[in-house]
Tab-separated table of C-alpha atoms in Angstrom:
chain	number	residue	atom	x	y	z
A	511	MET	CA	-20.567	-44.557	15.788
A	512	LEU	CA	-21.364	-44.532	19.309
A	513	ALA	CA	-19.859	-41.033	19.649
A	514	THR	CA	-21.906	-39.499	16.862
A	515	ARG	CA	-25.093	-40.954	18.196
A	516	ALA	CA	-24.232	-39.633	21.545
A	517	LEU	CA	-23.575	-36.143	19.943
A	518	ARG	CA	-26.783	-36.335	18.178
A	519	LEU	CA	-28.582	-36.691	21.552
A	520	LEU	CA	-26.853	-33.550	22.892
A	521	GLY	CA	-28.479	-31.561	19.950
A	522	LYS	CA	-27.058	-29.989	16.899
A	523	ARG	CA	-26.539	-26.532	18.167
A	524	ALA	CA	-24.244	-27.781	21.135
A	525	ILE	CA	-21.970	-29.776	19.063
A	526	SER	CA	-19.102	-27.260	18.611
A	527	THR	CA	-18.606	-26.499	22.384
A	528	SER	CA	-19.561	-30.021	23.513
A	529	VAL	CA	-16.971	-31.738	21.250
A	530	CYS	CA	-14.203	-29.657	22.937
A	531	VAL	CA	-15.759	-30.161	26.636
A	532	ARG	CA	-15.719	-33.932	25.838
A	533	GLY	CA	-12.037	-33.875	25.314
A	534	GLY	CA	-11.711	-32.578	28.983
A	535	HIS	CA	-9.786	-29.353	28.114
A	536	GLY	CA	-12.690	-26.878	28.093
A	537	VAL	CA	-13.604	-24.524	25.311
A	538	ALA	CA	-10.434	-23.595	23.094
A	539	LYS	CA	-8.922	-20.241	23.371
A	540	ILE	CA	-9.762	-18.143	20.374
A	541	GLU	CA	-6.572	-16.850	18.891
A	542	ALA	CA	-6.384	-13.343	17.597
A	543	TYR	CA	-5.116	-14.264	14.049
A	544	THR	CA	-8.212	-16.611	13.654
A	545	LEU	CA	-10.845	-13.683	14.017
A	546	PRO	CA	-11.552	-11.456	10.967
A	547	ALA	CA	-8.925	-8.859	10.537
A	548	TYR	CA	-9.154	-5.226	9.575
A	549	PHE	CA	-7.170	-4.207	6.476
A	550	ASP	CA	-7.243	-1.229	3.917
A	551	ARG	CA	-7.257	-2.548	0.430
A	552	ARG	CA	-8.702	-0.746	-2.632
A	553	GLU	CA	-10.310	-3.947	-3.828
A	554	ASN	CA	-11.831	-4.557	-0.482
A	555	PRO	CA	-13.479	-1.340	0.380
A	556	LEU	CA	-15.485	-2.647	3.373
A	557	PRO	CA	-13.450	-4.755	5.676
A	558	ASP	CA	-14.937	-7.403	8.019
A	559	VAL	CA	-14.421	-5.404	11.161
A	560	CYS	CA	-14.336	-1.631	12.010
A	561	TYR	CA	-11.057	-0.316	12.721
A	562	VAL	CA	-11.797	1.063	16.250
A	563	GLN	CA	-13.279	-1.845	18.218
A	564	ASP	CA	-13.509	-0.098	21.623
A	565	LEU	CA	-15.257	3.074	21.489
A	566	SER	CA	-14.721	6.003	23.746
A	567	ALA	CA	-17.651	7.591	25.380
A	568	GLU	CA	-17.885	10.457	22.922
A	569	GLN	CA	-17.407	8.003	19.969
A	570	ALA	CA	-20.307	5.888	21.439
A	571	SER	CA	-22.507	8.981	21.669
A	572	LEU	CA	-21.520	9.819	18.151
A	573	LYS	CA	-22.785	6.403	16.931
A	574	GLU	CA	-26.055	7.032	18.764
A	575	LYS	CA	-26.294	10.225	17.005
A	576	GLU	CA	-25.560	8.355	13.683
A	577	GLN	CA	-28.938	6.489	14.086
A	578	GLY	CA	-30.725	9.728	13.560
A	579	ALA	CA	-30.736	12.088	10.633
A	580	TRP	CA	-27.372	12.363	9.037
A	581	ALA	CA	-27.886	15.701	7.778
A	582	ALA	CA	-27.722	16.753	11.486
A	583	LEU	CA	-24.142	15.721	11.703
A	584	SER	CA	-21.354	18.279	11.123
A	585	ASN	CA	-18.561	17.495	8.814
A	586	GLU	CA	-16.038	16.823	11.623
A	587	GLU	CA	-18.582	14.357	13.140
A	588	LYS	CA	-18.856	12.567	9.837
A	589	VAL	CA	-15.229	12.404	9.359
A	590	ALA	CA	-14.908	11.127	13.098
A	591	LEU	CA	-17.464	8.396	12.132
A	592	TYR	CA	-15.375	7.457	9.178
A	593	ARG	CA	-12.280	7.181	11.212
A	594	ILE	CA	-13.945	4.989	13.704
A	595	SER	CA	-14.764	2.394	10.938
A	596	PHE	CA	-11.743	2.891	8.817
A	597	LYS	CA	-8.054	3.599	9.334
A	598	GLN	CA	-7.043	5.136	5.974
A	599	SER	CA	-9.047	6.906	3.450
A	600	PHE	CA	-8.475	5.835	-0.239
A	601	ALA	CA	-6.212	8.907	-0.647
A	602	GLU	CA	-4.095	7.876	2.156
A	603	MET	CA	-4.136	4.117	0.960
A	604	GLY	CA	-2.650	5.087	-2.415
A	605	GLU	CA	-0.028	7.375	-0.941
A	606	GLY	CA	3.576	6.454	-1.807
A	607	THR	CA	6.162	6.034	0.934
A	608	ALA	CA	9.655	7.312	0.810
A	609	GLU	CA	10.881	3.885	1.126
A	610	TRP	CA	12.685	3.752	-2.211
A	611	LYS	CA	15.162	6.296	-0.866
A	612	SER	CA	16.136	4.071	1.812
A	613	VAL	CA	16.356	1.158	-0.682
A	614	ILE	CA	18.508	3.048	-3.176
A	615	GLY	CA	20.742	4.305	-0.225
A	616	GLY	CA	21.069	0.736	1.231
A	617	VAL	CA	21.987	-0.785	-2.229
A	618	LEU	CA	24.638	2.020	-2.802
A	619	PHE	CA	26.075	1.530	0.539
A	620	VAL	CA	26.347	-2.252	0.115
A	621	VAL	CA	27.989	-1.780	-3.300
A	622	GLY	CA	30.417	0.663	-1.685
A	623	PHE	CA	31.427	-1.735	1.032
A	624	THR	CA	31.877	-4.611	-1.483
A	625	GLY	CA	34.250	-2.154	-3.352
A	626	LEU	CA	36.319	-1.749	-0.168
A	627	ILE	CA	36.535	-5.487	0.225
A	628	VAL	CA	37.512	-5.857	-3.428
A	629	MET	CA	40.201	-3.307	-2.916
A	630	TRP	CA	41.571	-4.942	0.215
A	631	GLN	CA	41.538	-8.296	-1.673
A	632	ARG	CA	43.549	-6.844	-4.476
A	633	LYS	CA	46.190	-5.566	-1.976
A	634	TYR	CA	46.453	-8.352	0.488
A	635	VAL	CA	45.178	-11.493	-1.053
A	636	TYR	CA	46.185	-11.653	-4.550
A	637	GLY	CA	49.890	-12.014	-5.668
A	638	PRO	CA	51.676	-9.842	-8.265
A	639	VAL	CA	50.342	-9.742	-11.869
A	640	PRO	CA	52.406	-11.844	-14.379
A	641	HIS	CA	55.388	-10.217	-15.833
A	642	THR	CA	53.706	-10.183	-19.307
A	643	PHE	CA	51.916	-7.104	-18.142
A	644	ASP	CA	55.105	-4.865	-17.919
A	645	PRO	CA	55.073	-2.018	-20.273
A	646	GLU	CA	58.195	-3.147	-21.994
A	647	TRP	CA	56.697	-6.650	-22.638
A	648	LYS	CA	53.423	-4.981	-23.782
A	649	ALA	CA	55.356	-2.839	-26.286
A	650	LYS	CA	57.159	-5.858	-27.719
A	651	GLU	CA	53.695	-7.598	-27.742
A	652	LEU	CA	52.165	-4.797	-29.801
A	653	GLN	CA	55.106	-4.630	-32.319
A	654	ARG	CA	54.834	-8.383	-32.765
A	655	MET	CA	51.116	-8.007	-33.485
A	656	LEU	CA	51.799	-5.269	-36.033
A	657	ASP	CA	54.642	-7.227	-37.592
A	658	MET	CA	52.246	-10.175	-38.185
A	659	ARG	CA	49.669	-7.785	-39.527
A	660	MET	CA	46.874	-8.693	-37.056
A	661	ASN	CA	43.646	-7.618	-38.366
A	662	PRO	CA	45.044	-5.719	-41.421
A	663	VAL	CA	41.534	-4.955	-42.999
A	664	GLU	CA	39.686	-3.051	-40.345
A	665	GLY	CA	41.506	-3.827	-37.012
A	666	LEU	CA	44.737	-2.973	-35.480
A	667	ALA	CA	47.265	-3.367	-38.291
A	668	ALA	CA	44.974	-1.349	-40.576
A	669	LYS	CA	45.388	1.469	-38.232
A	670	TRP	CA	49.104	1.316	-38.521
A	671	ASP	CA	50.969	3.174	-41.144
A	672	SER	CA	54.105	0.754	-41.683
A	673	GLU	CA	55.884	3.115	-43.963
A	674	ASN	CA	55.946	6.080	-41.610
A	675	LYS	CA	55.971	3.749	-38.583
A	676	GLN	CA	53.257	5.491	-36.726
A	677	TRP	CA	49.403	5.365	-36.162
A	678	LYS	CA	47.399	6.495	-39.234
A	679	LYS	CA	45.768	9.826	-38.598
B	817	MET	CA	6.954	-9.402	-58.975
B	818	PHE	CA	5.270	-8.401	-55.811
B	819	ARG	CA	2.232	-7.250	-57.699
B	820	ALA	CA	1.903	-10.396	-59.384
B	821	VAL	CA	1.986	-12.394	-56.084
B	822	PHE	CA	-0.455	-10.113	-54.592
B	823	ARG	CA	-2.840	-10.519	-57.517
B	824	LEU	CA	-2.395	-14.264	-57.317
B	825	SER	CA	-3.152	-14.296	-53.518
B	826	SER	CA	-6.029	-11.869	-53.783
B	827	THR	CA	-7.742	-14.085	-56.256
B	828	GLY	CA	-6.971	-16.999	-54.055
B	829	ALA	CA	-8.363	-15.344	-51.049
B	830	ARG	CA	-11.404	-14.350	-52.931
B	831	CYS	CA	-11.946	-17.853	-53.986
B	832	LEU	CA	-11.635	-18.919	-50.395
B	833	VAL	CA	-14.119	-16.574	-49.168
B	834	ARG	CA	-16.572	-17.461	-51.787
B	835	SER	CA	-16.509	-21.244	-51.015
B	836	LYS	CA	-16.955	-20.493	-47.319
B	837	PRO	CA	-20.505	-19.610	-46.133
B	838	SER	CA	-20.431	-16.425	-44.332
B	839	ILE	CA	-21.031	-16.433	-40.803
B	840	SER	CA	-22.939	-13.267	-40.039
B	841	ALA	CA	-23.936	-14.363	-36.562
B	842	PRO	CA	-25.746	-11.864	-34.113
B	843	LEU	CA	-23.671	-10.520	-31.085
B	844	ALA	CA	-25.183	-13.013	-28.476
B	845	SER	CA	-24.182	-16.287	-30.017
B	846	ARG	CA	-20.518	-16.657	-28.810
B	847	CYS	CA	-19.063	-20.077	-28.890
B	848	TYR	CA	-17.766	-20.257	-25.339
B	849	SER	CA	-20.832	-21.855	-23.766
B	850	HIS	CA	-24.371	-22.456	-24.336
B	851	GLY	CA	-25.574	-20.366	-21.399
B	852	GLN	CA	-27.323	-17.117	-21.770
B	853	VAL	CA	-25.315	-13.993	-21.458
B	854	GLU	CA	-26.691	-11.539	-18.837
B	855	THR	CA	-27.550	-8.064	-20.319
B	856	ASP	CA	-26.441	-4.950	-18.552
B	857	GLU	CA	-30.081	-4.206	-17.530
B	858	GLU	CA	-30.451	-7.663	-15.826
B	859	PHE	CA	-27.038	-7.158	-14.154
B	860	ASP	CA	-28.212	-3.913	-12.722
B	861	ALA	CA	-31.510	-4.994	-11.834
B	862	ARG	CA	-30.094	-7.928	-9.904
B	863	TRP	CA	-27.727	-5.687	-8.001
B	864	VAL	CA	-30.314	-3.038	-7.227
B	865	THR	CA	-32.556	-5.661	-5.769
B	866	TYR	CA	-29.834	-7.116	-3.721
B	867	PHE	CA	-29.254	-3.870	-1.988
B	868	SER	CA	-32.756	-2.998	-1.818
B	869	LYS	CA	-33.589	-5.909	0.601
B	870	PRO	CA	-35.328	-4.175	3.484
B	871	ASP	CA	-33.699	-6.238	6.365
B	872	ILE	CA	-30.208	-6.264	4.646
B	873	ASP	CA	-27.575	-6.958	7.220
B	874	ALA	CA	-24.111	-5.509	7.654
B	875	TRP	CA	-22.475	-8.732	6.254
B	876	GLU	CA	-24.566	-8.702	3.218
B	877	LEU	CA	-23.840	-5.153	2.595
B	878	ARG	CA	-20.190	-5.582	2.781
B	879	LYS	CA	-20.162	-8.816	0.823
B	880	GLY	CA	-22.138	-7.223	-1.981
B	881	MET	CA	-20.068	-4.180	-2.027
B	882	ASN	CA	-16.852	-6.120	-2.015
B	883	THR	CA	-18.039	-8.365	-4.751
B	884	LEU	CA	-19.316	-5.462	-6.811
B	885	ILE	CA	-16.020	-3.698	-6.547
B	886	GLY	CA	-14.355	-6.775	-7.629
B	887	TYR	CA	-15.979	-6.648	-10.951
B	888	ASP	CA	-14.414	-4.838	-14.055
B	889	LEU	CA	-16.830	-2.106	-14.092
B	890	VAL	CA	-18.031	1.144	-12.409
B	891	PRO	CA	-21.522	0.332	-10.868
B	892	GLU	CA	-24.406	2.370	-12.261
B	893	ALA	CA	-25.945	5.242	-10.349
B	894	LYS	CA	-28.911	3.191	-9.395
B	895	ILE	CA	-26.901	0.403	-7.912
B	896	VAL	CA	-24.815	2.812	-5.873
B	897	ASP	CA	-28.032	4.787	-4.798
B	898	SER	CA	-29.448	1.395	-3.625
B	899	ALA	CA	-26.316	0.505	-1.601
B	900	LEU	CA	-26.280	4.100	-0.061
B	901	ARG	CA	-29.932	3.494	1.023
B	902	ALA	CA	-28.862	0.214	2.577
B	903	CYS	CA	-26.234	2.027	4.490
B	904	ARG	CA	-28.981	4.402	5.829
B	905	ARG	CA	-31.044	1.513	6.827
B	906	LEU	CA	-28.018	0.075	8.711
B	907	ASN	CA	-27.089	3.559	10.127
B	908	ASP	CA	-23.664	3.279	8.687
B	909	MET	CA	-22.549	6.677	7.502
B	910	ALA	CA	-18.887	5.678	7.277
B	911	SER	CA	-19.663	2.849	4.730
B	912	ALA	CA	-21.668	5.288	2.677
B	913	ILE	CA	-18.583	7.586	2.259
B	914	ARG	CA	-16.328	4.544	1.728
B	915	ILE	CA	-18.543	3.301	-1.191
B	916	LEU	CA	-18.376	6.771	-2.837
B	917	GLU	CA	-14.490	6.564	-2.487
B	918	ALA	CA	-14.407	3.036	-3.850
B	919	VAL	CA	-16.363	3.853	-7.051
B	920	LYS	CA	-14.317	6.982	-7.665
B	921	ASP	CA	-11.337	4.598	-7.408
B	922	LYS	CA	-12.938	2.114	-9.766
B	923	ALA	CA	-13.241	4.628	-12.485
B	924	GLY	CA	-9.435	4.771	-12.597
B	925	PRO	CA	-8.128	7.186	-15.113
B	926	HIS	CA	-11.699	7.934	-16.542
B	927	LYS	CA	-11.813	11.144	-14.537
B	928	GLU	CA	-15.259	12.070	-15.979
B	929	ILE	CA	-17.168	9.147	-14.577
B	930	TYR	CA	-17.143	10.027	-10.867
B	931	PRO	CA	-18.566	13.629	-11.321
B	932	TYR	CA	-21.258	12.208	-13.448
B	933	LEU	CA	-22.099	9.709	-10.841
B	934	ILE	CA	-22.271	12.352	-8.127
B	935	GLN	CA	-24.442	14.283	-10.337
B	936	GLU	CA	-26.882	11.415	-10.774
B	937	LEU	CA	-26.729	10.582	-6.966
B	938	GLN	CA	-27.134	14.334	-5.913
B	939	PRO	CA	-30.940	13.940	-5.075
B	940	THR	CA	-30.152	10.842	-2.738
B	941	LEU	CA	-27.200	12.405	-1.205
B	942	SER	CA	-29.207	15.364	-0.221
B	943	GLU	CA	-32.089	13.367	0.951
B	944	LEU	CA	-29.983	11.046	3.180
B	945	GLY	CA	-27.531	13.684	4.284
B	946	ILE	CA	-24.411	11.967	3.027
B	947	SER	CA	-21.519	14.209	2.238
B	948	THR	CA	-19.067	13.204	-0.450
B	949	PRO	CA	-15.422	12.655	0.348
B	950	GLU	CA	-14.584	15.896	-1.522
B	951	GLN	CA	-16.897	17.837	0.835
B	952	LEU	CA	-15.372	16.281	3.772
B	953	GLY	CA	-11.801	16.998	2.456
B	954	MET	CA	-11.002	13.200	2.373
B	955	ASP	CA	-9.720	13.104	-1.087
B	956	LYS	CA	-6.816	15.045	-0.156
B	957	LEU	CA	-3.973	13.698	1.986
C-alpha cells in the first residue's frame, strides 16, 4: 500500500526503472532472447527487426539515398536494400535442402549396424537350434502331416498325390 | 424389388418435403451469429483506409501486412497499392518488394492472380519506382 503510494509520487513514467532501482540492483540487463527477433517466414513477411542491424558506411549512404526518388536507384542498389532488411527472399525460403539424403543414409547405416549386432548375437549368444529342425526330422514331420491328411481340401495334403507318392503337378 | 422400395421412399420423401415449409433464405442470413457479415467492399475499404493513414508508422505497416497475409485471401490491388504507398511514405523500398513477394506467395497454385495484380499495380509501380521481384531477379534462386 505504502509502496504503491510512493511509486505514484515518483510518477507513472518512471515506474519501470524505479521499481528495479528500488531493489538496489540497478536496471536489469536486457537479454538478447527477450528482444524482437528476425525470422524468415512466409506467413510473417515483415519481421519485427531488419536483418542487418549495424550498417556499414555504404549501406548507411544507401539508406540515405532511399529517402529520395526510388526510380534513381539501380537494380543492384534495390537488391542491396532488400538484403539489408531481409535475409532470404521468398524463393530462397521455400528452397528445399538436401537433408533428406543424410536422413535416409543415416537410417540405412543404423539398420545395417543393427544387422551386424543381430548376426553377432546369433553366433555368440544364442545356443543351438532344437533337434526338431534337423532335415531328417523335418522329413518325418512332413510325412506325418501327409499321412494324417492335413488340410486335405485346399492346403498341404491337397497338393500331395498319394497314389503316385509325389507332389501334384 | 428395389424399384418398389424407391417408389415408396420417393413418395415418402415428397410427403416430407411438402409438410415442411421451404426455407428459401437469402445468402446473408446464416445461423452462426446475429452479427452482420462484412462485405468484400467493406473489407477492402477498411484495409485501404488502414494503409492510407498519412502518418502510418513502421510498426503499423508491419502489423497490417502480417495480419493481411494471415487471412485466407489474396489482397485486392487497391489494398496492395495503398500498402506500397505507405512503404513510400516510410522510405522502405525493401518492404515494398517483400509485399509483392508475399502476395505472389499467397496466390499459391493460382498462377494467374499475381500477373493480374502486377498489371493493375503497374501505374503505381512506375510512379513510385518500385521494381518487381522478377525484374530484380529475386524470384529465382
